[in-house]
Amino acid sequence: MRANNPPETAGAVDTHRFFPAWVADLPPLLGPTKVPLIAPATMLVLLAVVMAFTRGDFFSTGNLRAIALDASIIMLLGVGMTAVITARGIDLSIGAILILSTVVFAAALKDFGLPLWVAFVLCLATGAACGYVNGLLVTYLKMPDFIVTLSTELVFRGLALVYAGGAVFFGFPDFVKFIGRGRFLDIPMPVIISVVVVVVAHILFAYHRIGIRLHAVGGNPVAAARQGVNVVRYRIGSYVIMGLLSAVAGIVLMARLDAVVASGAVTLLLNTIAAVIVGGTYLFGGRGSIVGTFLGAWLLAVVSNAVVLLGFEAFWQHVAAGVVILITIGLYSRRTARLDG
Amino acid sequence: MAVELRGISKRYGQVLALENVDFTLERGEIVGLVGDNGAGKSTLMKVLSGAVRPDSGSFAVDGQPVNPGNPIGAREAGVEMLYQDLSLVDDLPTVMNVFLGRELTTRFGFLRFGEMRRHAQGIVDGFSVRGFSVTQPVGQLSGGQRQVSAIARSIGFGSRYVILDEPTSALSPNARQEVVEIISGLARSGIGVVMVSHDLATVRQICSRVAVLHLGRLAGVRAMTDTTQQELVSLIVDGHA
């Protein structure tokens, strides 16, 4: 028995056979919990191969750019939703937060004539504040997150409609349009922004104590609290991140369209949750993957793109997306059942 | 070198959960804490772990007074509590469970995973239970291995005393035997163990002393070599031998 003084060379059990010893010192590359990424990755590759054989222009630069643009908003929202769901929550108000934040941005710029940077700060602050309200209601008042965020969806969107009515804000400054339509090294700015957010989020999720604690809070909040983790702070924090990223996604969307309308962004919620779940994040908390969410967002974008390329009506996108989600979750469930023994 | 509780009393409304209870635990010994439901075992255990503040009495560890009712104070004094449910996060690997809330990180909060892994594996390898990797999720481990993971967390930070709440309940015979060996190993390494249990057979097998509570009072403390099963049952049921 050598309980308190572990030997320097301990750990023979999981020594890698094929890699140098230092590889064993790396944290798990894809995150602290085992998420079956093989399902969305397989579906994505299969679909891409089928499309490559069916339509020669699928892998053209223009088409890949269109797919990436399509996936970028869901990636941004998906990162926040992955954090919330991993911490055993859910946020149904993201569309409303996105809209309210961008209405605040547009109002600051157009109606109040404030400088651009102030409008950005107000927009991000609005998103974070909405997330904070959600977090407070869920944690301190111990209300079900489903009910809270369903209600705040109505409140936040209602506030946006009260201010803006049916008006459309448009004609934003060139810098704003650059965020939505500009390119850097021929890569669209929304793609760059979303990939940067995904990379930073993955690093925090997999290699930082924040990620470990977020998984613990979702997996077993009682155990996490007993080990000194501030469960309330982490849960509120996940909603604040969600709100902040909703505002960022709102800026990107507004910049792409060069317009804001208070009744918009109603379909983003389901697509975001679908991308997160297809990516292997467990709906009831404790198991999450930013890489999975990235794959899920791309999978949904490729499905939409395929429907258009194959000449179907746009409405078929919903049918195809639903079928692909079912197949992926089916694969995922079988894999999860094996993991759970 | 011991944990010492003197004259501990605790009342919940009309119910007197503990009345003037004395309890000591030396390093390197295993003391059983037994009693019927409602005898006060859980309350005494919570007083020891700092989760409950007694109405009166004193609490000292290795001669130093400990602020009662303060879990962090008890932990810093070297007393760790291991709950019956083990308080593990099933989806996280053992190494993350061991270091949860006390992660080794860089100054920017990034995990020093290699150090954590080696430290946790070193503790785990010290147990007699079938070896396993600390990078496996605890949800995939056997009952004994899960117990090892939880104990590794309790003793991995220099604790000298461990309170185990029903450590052998709901285990298969094999896993139970593994846990018995683990607890014996803890005592051999100099850690004092309080084993709260209904499992009299196991208590008699591994404890050197046993404290019996009855309706909140200490019915008796017996050296295991000086008592019988019959006497213990009488103390538990009637409060006297």
XYZ file of C-alpha atoms in Angstrom:
582
model
C 0.000 0.000 0.000
C 1.556 3.295 -1.000
C -1.354 5.615 -0.865
C 0.010 9.086 -0.376
C 3.364 8.847 -2.089
C 2.840 7.510 -5.588
C 5.936 6.260 -7.358
C 7.319 8.231 -10.269
C 6.980 5.390 -12.708
C 3.448 4.327 -11.888
C 0.924 3.776 -14.620
C 2.105 0.675 -16.382
C -1.444 -0.437 -17.038
C -2.219 2.109 -19.728
C 1.198 2.566 -21.259
C 0.796 2.930 -24.995
C 2.384 0.176 -27.010
C 2.734 1.984 -30.278
C 3.392 5.558 -29.197
C 6.149 7.234 -27.221
C 5.559 7.442 -23.465
C 4.823 11.180 -23.506
C 1.704 10.514 -25.564
C 0.130 8.965 -22.465
C 0.587 12.307 -20.699
C -1.652 14.120 -23.161
C -5.255 14.616 -22.127
C -7.761 12.739 -24.315
C -7.647 14.699 -27.570
C -11.381 14.681 -28.205
C -12.456 15.543 -24.670
C -12.766 14.032 -21.206
C -15.822 11.879 -21.922
C -16.262 9.189 -24.534
C -18.597 10.506 -27.201
C -19.178 8.250 -30.211
C -18.036 10.621 -32.941
C -17.792 7.760 -35.371
C -21.524 8.018 -36.179
C -21.637 11.654 -37.406
C -18.175 11.315 -38.988
C -19.281 8.225 -40.926
C -22.503 9.863 -42.077
C -20.632 12.990 -43.164
C -18.055 11.023 -45.164
C -20.686 8.738 -46.720
C -22.830 11.652 -47.780
C -19.835 13.533 -49.180
C -18.701 10.481 -51.176
C -22.185 9.863 -52.563
C -22.521 13.522 -53.517
C -19.051 13.574 -55.075
C -20.067 10.714 -57.377
C -23.517 12.157 -58.062
C -22.551 15.766 -58.616
C -19.068 16.566 -59.822
C -19.324 20.139 -58.554
C -19.960 19.092 -54.935
C -16.294 19.523 -54.040
C -15.930 22.784 -55.962
C -14.552 25.695 -53.956
C -17.767 27.631 -54.379
C -19.950 24.818 -53.096
C -17.690 24.040 -50.121
C -17.743 27.722 -49.280
C -21.544 27.701 -49.377
C -21.687 24.657 -47.089
C -19.235 26.224 -44.640
C -21.230 29.444 -44.595
C -24.396 27.480 -43.949
C -22.754 25.603 -41.067
C -21.151 28.660 -39.468
C -24.197 30.028 -37.618
C -25.125 26.572 -36.299
C -21.510 26.040 -35.211
C -21.559 29.252 -33.172
C -24.887 28.458 -31.527
C -23.958 24.780 -31.217
C -20.865 25.538 -29.133
C -22.992 27.389 -26.568
C -25.692 24.731 -26.636
C -23.077 22.004 -26.120
C -21.920 23.776 -22.957
C -25.492 24.177 -21.677
C -26.560 20.600 -22.435
C -23.327 19.131 -21.045
C -24.057 20.984 -17.794
C -27.491 19.281 -17.731
C -29.506 22.191 -19.072
C -31.167 23.302 -22.284
C -31.815 26.741 -23.763
C -34.861 27.202 -25.983
C -34.514 30.985 -26.089
C -31.464 31.256 -28.361
C -33.388 32.527 -31.385
C -34.954 35.291 -29.297
C -31.634 36.221 -27.671
C -30.067 36.405 -31.125
C -32.821 38.695 -32.375
C -32.987 40.914 -29.265
C -29.192 41.379 -29.301
C -29.144 42.393 -32.948
C -32.146 44.698 -32.531
C -30.220 46.384 -29.701
C -27.216 46.651 -32.042
C -29.297 48.110 -34.853
C -31.138 50.493 -32.534
C -27.892 51.719 -30.980
C -26.459 52.394 -34.401
C -29.474 53.621 -36.352
C -31.829 55.146 -33.781
C -29.402 56.483 -31.200
C -26.408 57.201 -33.446
C -23.938 55.547 -31.075
C -20.433 54.610 -32.261
C -20.029 51.201 -33.862
C -17.930 49.747 -31.038
C -20.552 50.772 -28.479
C -23.201 49.013 -30.541
C -21.086 45.835 -30.565
C -20.561 46.005 -26.802
C -24.281 46.581 -26.169
C -25.165 43.683 -28.462
C -22.817 41.236 -26.716
C -23.841 42.530 -23.283
C -27.501 41.996 -24.152
C -26.808 38.389 -25.145
C -24.816 37.720 -21.984
C -27.450 39.408 -19.810
C -30.236 37.302 -21.342
C -28.182 34.175 -20.627
C -27.559 35.370 -17.080
C -31.303 35.832 -16.527
C -31.919 32.287 -17.794
C -29.194 30.940 -15.523
C -30.469 32.782 -12.462
C -34.042 31.573 -12.969
C -32.901 27.970 -13.494
C -30.474 27.805 -10.577
C -31.675 30.111 -7.811
C -35.417 29.737 -8.374
C -34.878 26.053 -9.261
C -37.324 26.277 -12.161
C -37.126 23.667 -14.955
C -34.824 24.969 -17.694
C -37.259 23.866 -20.378
C -40.038 26.046 -18.921
C -37.747 28.963 -18.080
C -36.201 29.255 -21.518
C -39.503 28.634 -23.297
C -40.896 31.588 -21.335
C -37.889 33.827 -21.835
C -37.983 33.049 -25.566
C -41.376 34.768 -25.569
C -40.184 37.596 -23.317
C -36.983 38.354 -25.257
C -38.647 38.125 -28.644
C -41.580 40.137 -27.346
C -39.240 42.916 -26.214
C -37.600 42.959 -29.659
C -41.022 43.154 -31.334
C -42.253 45.835 -28.930
C -39.309 48.034 -29.888
C -38.946 47.251 -33.566
C -42.440 46.170 -34.546
C -42.357 44.946 -38.110
C -39.549 47.315 -39.092
C -36.505 46.046 -40.904
C -33.125 47.553 -39.977
C -30.761 47.528 -42.939
C -27.881 49.390 -44.577
C -25.184 48.760 -41.984
C -21.631 50.173 -42.188
C -19.066 48.485 -44.413
C -17.209 46.936 -41.475
C -20.389 45.130 -40.393
C -20.955 43.899 -43.932
C -17.347 42.703 -44.032
C -18.052 40.460 -41.026
C -20.834 38.769 -42.966
C -19.632 38.939 -46.559
C -15.904 39.612 -46.447
C -13.162 37.045 -46.950
C -9.711 36.519 -45.529
C -7.396 34.294 -47.601
C -10.507 33.613 -49.676
C -12.264 32.117 -46.633
C -15.571 33.795 -45.686
C -15.364 35.720 -42.425
C -18.342 33.889 -40.812
C -16.452 30.619 -41.339
C -13.275 32.043 -39.812
C -15.177 33.413 -36.799
C -17.050 30.172 -36.181
C -13.962 27.963 -36.586
C -11.995 30.169 -34.171
C -14.844 29.879 -31.641
C -14.976 26.100 -32.144
C -11.214 25.707 -31.644
C -11.104 27.892 -28.517
C -14.174 26.141 -27.104
C -12.696 22.696 -27.762
C -9.455 23.651 -26.011
C -11.371 24.878 -22.960
C -13.773 21.924 -23.059
C -11.112 19.228 -23.322
C -7.924 20.574 -21.764
C -8.998 23.148 -19.174
C -10.471 22.663 -15.709
C -13.577 24.541 -16.858
C -14.394 21.690 -19.253
C -13.849 18.971 -16.659
C -16.043 20.738 -14.125
C -18.757 21.425 -16.700
C -18.904 17.687 -17.464
C -18.966 16.875 -13.742
C -21.762 19.363 -13.056
C -23.853 17.704 -15.773
C -22.862 14.130 -14.956
C -23.345 14.184 -11.191
C -24.055 17.602 -9.687
C -24.181 16.241 -6.134
C -20.733 14.665 -6.473
C -19.369 17.819 -8.082
C -20.699 19.960 -5.228
C -19.204 17.596 -2.636
C -15.828 18.028 -4.327
C -16.043 21.785 -3.971
C -17.205 22.636 -7.508
C -19.557 25.625 -7.526
C -22.379 23.961 -9.452
C -24.566 27.074 -9.586
C -21.763 29.213 -10.986
C -20.979 26.686 -13.723
C -24.611 26.278 -14.711
C -25.166 30.034 -14.882
C -21.878 30.365 -16.744
C -23.034 27.929 -19.413
C -26.171 30.026 -20.041
C -24.118 33.230 -20.184
C -21.800 31.665 -22.796
C -24.878 30.543 -24.725
C -26.290 34.075 -24.635
C -22.986 35.602 -25.664
C -22.598 33.222 -28.608
C -26.215 33.845 -29.622
C -25.296 37.533 -29.881
C -22.166 36.700 -31.892
C -24.235 34.480 -34.203
C -26.733 37.343 -34.470
C -24.021 39.783 -35.555
C -22.766 37.327 -38.187
C -26.271 36.612 -39.487
C -27.206 40.296 -39.541
C -23.946 41.117 -41.311
C -24.566 38.442 -43.955
C -28.092 39.615 -44.651
C -27.360 43.291 -43.981
C -30.729 43.295 -42.257
C -32.448 42.613 -38.949
C -36.087 41.814 -38.454
C -37.553 41.064 -35.017
C -39.582 38.091 -36.230
C -36.594 36.249 -37.744
C -34.374 33.326 -36.667
C -37.180 30.954 -35.730
C -35.713 27.787 -37.260
C -32.237 28.043 -35.743
C -33.164 26.452 -32.412
C -34.088 23.002 -33.695
C -31.183 22.898 -36.141
C -28.792 23.802 -33.321
C -30.110 21.153 -30.940
C -30.067 18.634 -33.801
C -26.412 19.420 -34.592
C -25.436 19.057 -30.930
C -27.274 15.773 -30.414
C -26.170 14.322 -33.753
C -22.638 15.219 -32.665
C -22.959 12.823 -29.753
C -23.589 15.189 -26.838
C -25.869 13.431 -24.369
C -29.189 15.271 -24.055
C -29.346 14.685 -20.296
C -25.916 16.077 -19.462
C -22.449 14.929 -18.479
C -21.208 13.909 -21.916
C -20.417 16.508 -24.552
C -18.170 17.165 -27.512
C -17.391 20.367 -29.367
C -15.821 18.310 -32.165
C -19.074 16.353 -32.383
C -21.088 19.553 -32.621
C -18.770 20.749 -35.384
C -19.412 17.500 -37.292
C -23.145 17.754 -36.602
C -23.338 21.296 -37.968
C -21.450 20.262 -41.110
C -23.619 17.177 -41.550
C -26.809 19.232 -41.490
C -25.294 21.795 -43.857
C -24.219 19.065 -46.299
C -27.722 17.548 -46.218
C -29.301 20.905 -47.067
C -26.758 21.468 -49.794
C -27.289 18.001 -51.252
C -31.033 18.503 -51.500
C -30.523 21.723 -53.444
C -27.777 20.279 -55.685
C -29.902 17.254 -56.522
C -32.664 19.547 -57.689
C -35.304 18.809 -55.075
C -37.589 21.501 -53.731
C -36.152 23.259 -50.680
C -38.898 21.791 -48.477
C -37.289 18.374 -48.909
C -34.376 19.682 -46.844
C -36.435 19.149 -43.696
C -37.330 15.582 -44.639
C -33.732 14.722 -45.534
C -32.347 16.360 -42.398
C -34.828 14.441 -40.231
C -33.924 11.118 -41.847
C -30.181 11.738 -41.523
C -30.604 12.724 -37.859
C -32.574 9.534 -37.173
C -29.969 7.332 -38.859
C -27.083 9.035 -37.045
C -28.785 8.865 -33.653
C -29.604 5.212 -34.395
C -25.917 4.458 -34.948
C -25.039 6.564 -31.929
C -27.533 4.772 -29.664
C -26.124 1.355 -30.565
C -22.613 2.622 -29.894
C -23.666 4.245 -26.593
C -25.362 1.033 -25.501
C -22.070 -0.782 -26.099
C -20.112 1.881 -24.195
C -22.515 1.596 -21.265
C -22.124 -2.157 -21.313
C -2.356 10.810 16.795
C -6.106 10.438 16.664
C -9.469 11.919 15.837
C -11.256 12.717 19.077
C -14.881 13.660 19.597
C -15.871 14.531 23.166
C -19.379 15.024 24.555
C -21.044 15.444 21.162
C -24.775 16.225 21.252
C -27.058 17.120 18.372
C -30.778 17.748 18.348
C -33.081 18.045 15.290
C -36.234 19.718 16.610
C -37.747 17.307 19.124
C -35.426 14.473 18.138
C -32.204 14.000 20.091
C -29.975 12.486 17.402
C -26.806 12.326 19.547
C -26.426 12.659 23.293
C -23.031 13.180 24.901
C -21.189 10.811 22.570
C -17.427 10.239 22.814
C -15.534 8.696 19.920
C -11.863 8.187 19.103
C -10.067 6.854 16.065
C -6.341 6.122 16.046
C -4.241 6.153 12.904
C -3.851 2.734 11.333
C -6.927 1.209 12.975
C -10.332 0.331 11.597
C -13.247 1.153 13.873
C -16.721 -0.080 13.080
C -19.644 2.243 13.777
C -22.836 0.219 14.022
C -26.383 0.669 15.226
C -29.978 0.250 14.193
C -31.730 2.703 11.871
C -32.118 6.009 13.738
C -29.346 5.174 16.215
C -27.344 8.270 15.207
C -24.681 6.735 12.955
C -25.316 9.130 10.078
C -25.335 12.173 12.355
C -22.064 11.152 14.028
C -20.542 10.484 10.605
C -21.627 13.937 9.437
C -20.174 15.536 12.555
C -16.868 13.786 11.820
C -16.869 14.993 8.215
C -17.839 18.520 9.188
C -21.152 18.337 7.337
C -23.136 18.872 10.588
C -22.330 21.242 13.439
C -23.035 19.624 16.820
C -24.942 21.561 19.500
C -22.194 20.838 22.000
C -18.933 18.936 22.330
C -15.413 19.204 20.958
C -13.679 17.892 17.846
C -9.904 17.528 17.551
C -7.596 15.913 15.000
C -4.093 14.925 16.110
C -4.480 17.161 19.137
C -5.516 20.225 17.135
C -9.066 21.528 17.610
C -11.158 21.546 14.434
C -13.919 24.057 13.828
C -16.982 21.783 13.921
C -19.560 21.979 11.135
C -17.050 22.922 8.473
C -16.407 20.261 5.776
C -13.416 22.133 4.377
C -11.934 22.451 7.865
C -12.345 18.722 8.455
C -10.809 17.932 5.073
C -7.873 20.250 5.682
C -7.386 18.599 9.070
C -7.004 15.278 7.227
C -10.483 13.747 7.589
C -12.190 12.640 4.367
C -15.696 11.310 3.923
C -16.603 8.627 1.415
C -20.347 8.537 0.792
C -22.267 5.342 0.193
C -23.064 6.381 -3.400
C -19.288 7.020 -3.875
C -20.045 10.431 -5.454
C -18.370 9.537 -8.728
C -19.038 11.083 -12.128
C -19.527 7.964 -14.238
C -18.633 9.483 -17.599
C -15.342 10.933 -16.409
C -12.226 8.777 -16.066
C -10.887 7.906 -12.617
C -8.079 10.440 -12.909
C -10.550 13.298 -13.384
C -12.713 12.024 -10.534
C -9.719 11.852 -8.215
C -8.724 15.431 -8.997
C -12.204 16.924 -9.426
C -12.241 20.296 -7.658
C -8.488 20.070 -6.977
C -7.122 19.731 -10.509
C -3.415 20.186 -11.125
C -3.254 23.014 -13.634
C -0.982 25.586 -15.151
C -1.417 29.142 -13.919
C -3.960 29.618 -16.709
C -6.078 26.676 -15.626
C -4.956 24.144 -18.251
C -4.736 20.583 -16.949
C -1.370 19.041 -16.122
C -2.810 15.750 -17.238
C 0.401 13.710 -17.186
C 1.084 14.520 -13.541
C -2.515 13.881 -12.596
C -2.531 10.551 -14.422
C 0.710 9.337 -12.851
C -0.365 10.401 -9.365
C -3.785 8.753 -9.634
C -2.374 5.594 -11.242
C 0.215 5.389 -8.466
C -2.496 5.408 -5.799
C -4.689 2.929 -7.668
C -1.798 0.543 -8.321
C -1.140 0.463 -4.584
C -4.385 -1.398 -3.988
C -4.682 -5.134 -4.231
C -7.718 -4.945 -6.480
C -7.359 -6.059 -10.126
C -5.362 -3.351 -11.896
C -7.098 -0.868 -14.138
C -6.243 2.263 -16.044
C -7.174 5.583 -14.458
C -8.053 6.858 -17.916
C -11.063 4.518 -18.111
C -14.464 6.080 -17.353
C -15.512 4.986 -13.848
C -18.890 3.913 -15.243
C -17.096 1.021 -16.948
C -15.349 -0.234 -13.794
C -16.298 -3.090 -11.467
C -17.753 -2.401 -8.010
C -14.376 -2.880 -6.341
C -12.599 -0.697 -8.878
C -15.181 2.058 -8.405
C -14.582 1.848 -4.674
C -10.849 2.147 -5.321
C -11.442 5.215 -7.478
C -13.458 6.871 -4.724
C -10.945 5.932 -2.035
C -8.081 7.152 -4.222
C -9.786 10.535 -4.279
C -10.138 10.487 -0.497
C -6.538 9.589 0.307
C -4.804 11.185 -2.663
C -4.282 14.495 -0.911
C -2.649 13.468 2.323
C -5.723 12.513 4.349
C -4.979 10.579 7.527
C -8.483 9.518 8.427
C -11.271 8.216 6.196
C -14.939 7.700 7.002
C -16.529 4.997 4.863
C -20.328 4.936 4.699
C -21.623 1.394 4.056
C -18.674 0.491 1.804
C -19.788 -3.108 1.243
C -23.502 -2.607 0.657
C -24.969 -3.751 -2.667
C -21.745 -5.464 -3.756
C -21.271 -8.946 -5.127
C -19.324 -11.365 -2.882
C -16.199 -10.932 -5.026
C -16.407 -7.140 -5.026
C -17.099 -7.202 -1.286
C -13.936 -9.204 -0.691
C -11.991 -6.730 -2.853
C -13.302 -3.847 -0.762
C -12.404 -5.644 2.472
C -8.833 -6.010 1.227
C -8.747 -2.356 0.190
C -9.893 -1.187 3.633
C -7.359 -3.446 5.361
C -4.669 -2.007 3.086
C -5.646 1.530 4.073
C -5.164 0.695 7.754
C -1.822 -1.012 7.062
C -0.626 2.185 5.369
C -1.377 4.132 8.563
C -4.744 5.615 7.699
C -7.433 5.528 10.373
C -10.727 4.198 9.037
C -14.251 4.565 10.404
C -16.505 2.001 8.784
C -20.200 2.793 9.166
C -22.051 -0.392 8.328
C -24.977 -2.705 8.867
C -22.809 -5.591 7.690
C -21.802 -7.092 11.046
C -19.920 -9.971 9.449
C -17.579 -7.624 7.619
C -17.237 -5.378 10.653
C -16.211 -8.379 12.745
C -13.838 -9.513 9.996
C -11.757 -6.346 9.623
C -12.367 -3.912 12.490
C -10.170 -3.836 15.570
C -12.830 -2.010 17.607
C -16.507 -1.364 17.244
C -18.612 1.497 18.604
C -22.321 0.782 18.991
C -24.908 3.550 18.999
C -28.424 3.118 20.348
C -31.045 5.878 20.175
C -28.368 8.581 19.966
C -26.280 7.290 22.859
C -23.054 5.361 22.855
C -24.166 1.908 23.987
C -20.606 0.634 24.142
C -17.192 0.379 22.563
C -15.673 -3.086 22.325
C -12.367 -4.493 21.142
C -13.283 -7.069 18.532
C -11.278 -9.720 20.310
C -13.290 -9.168 23.519
C -16.809 -9.375 22.159
C -19.205 -11.773 20.521
C -21.800 -11.507 17.813
C -24.482 -12.021 20.458
C -23.190 -9.138 22.588
C -23.055 -6.789 19.612
C -26.598 -7.661 18.580
C -27.801 -7.005 22.139
C -26.057 -3.628 22.202
C -27.591 -2.702 18.841
C -31.121 -3.850 19.685
C -31.417 -3.130 23.421
C -28.641 -0.656 24.071
C -27.021 -2.919 26.651
C -25.381 -6.327 26.683
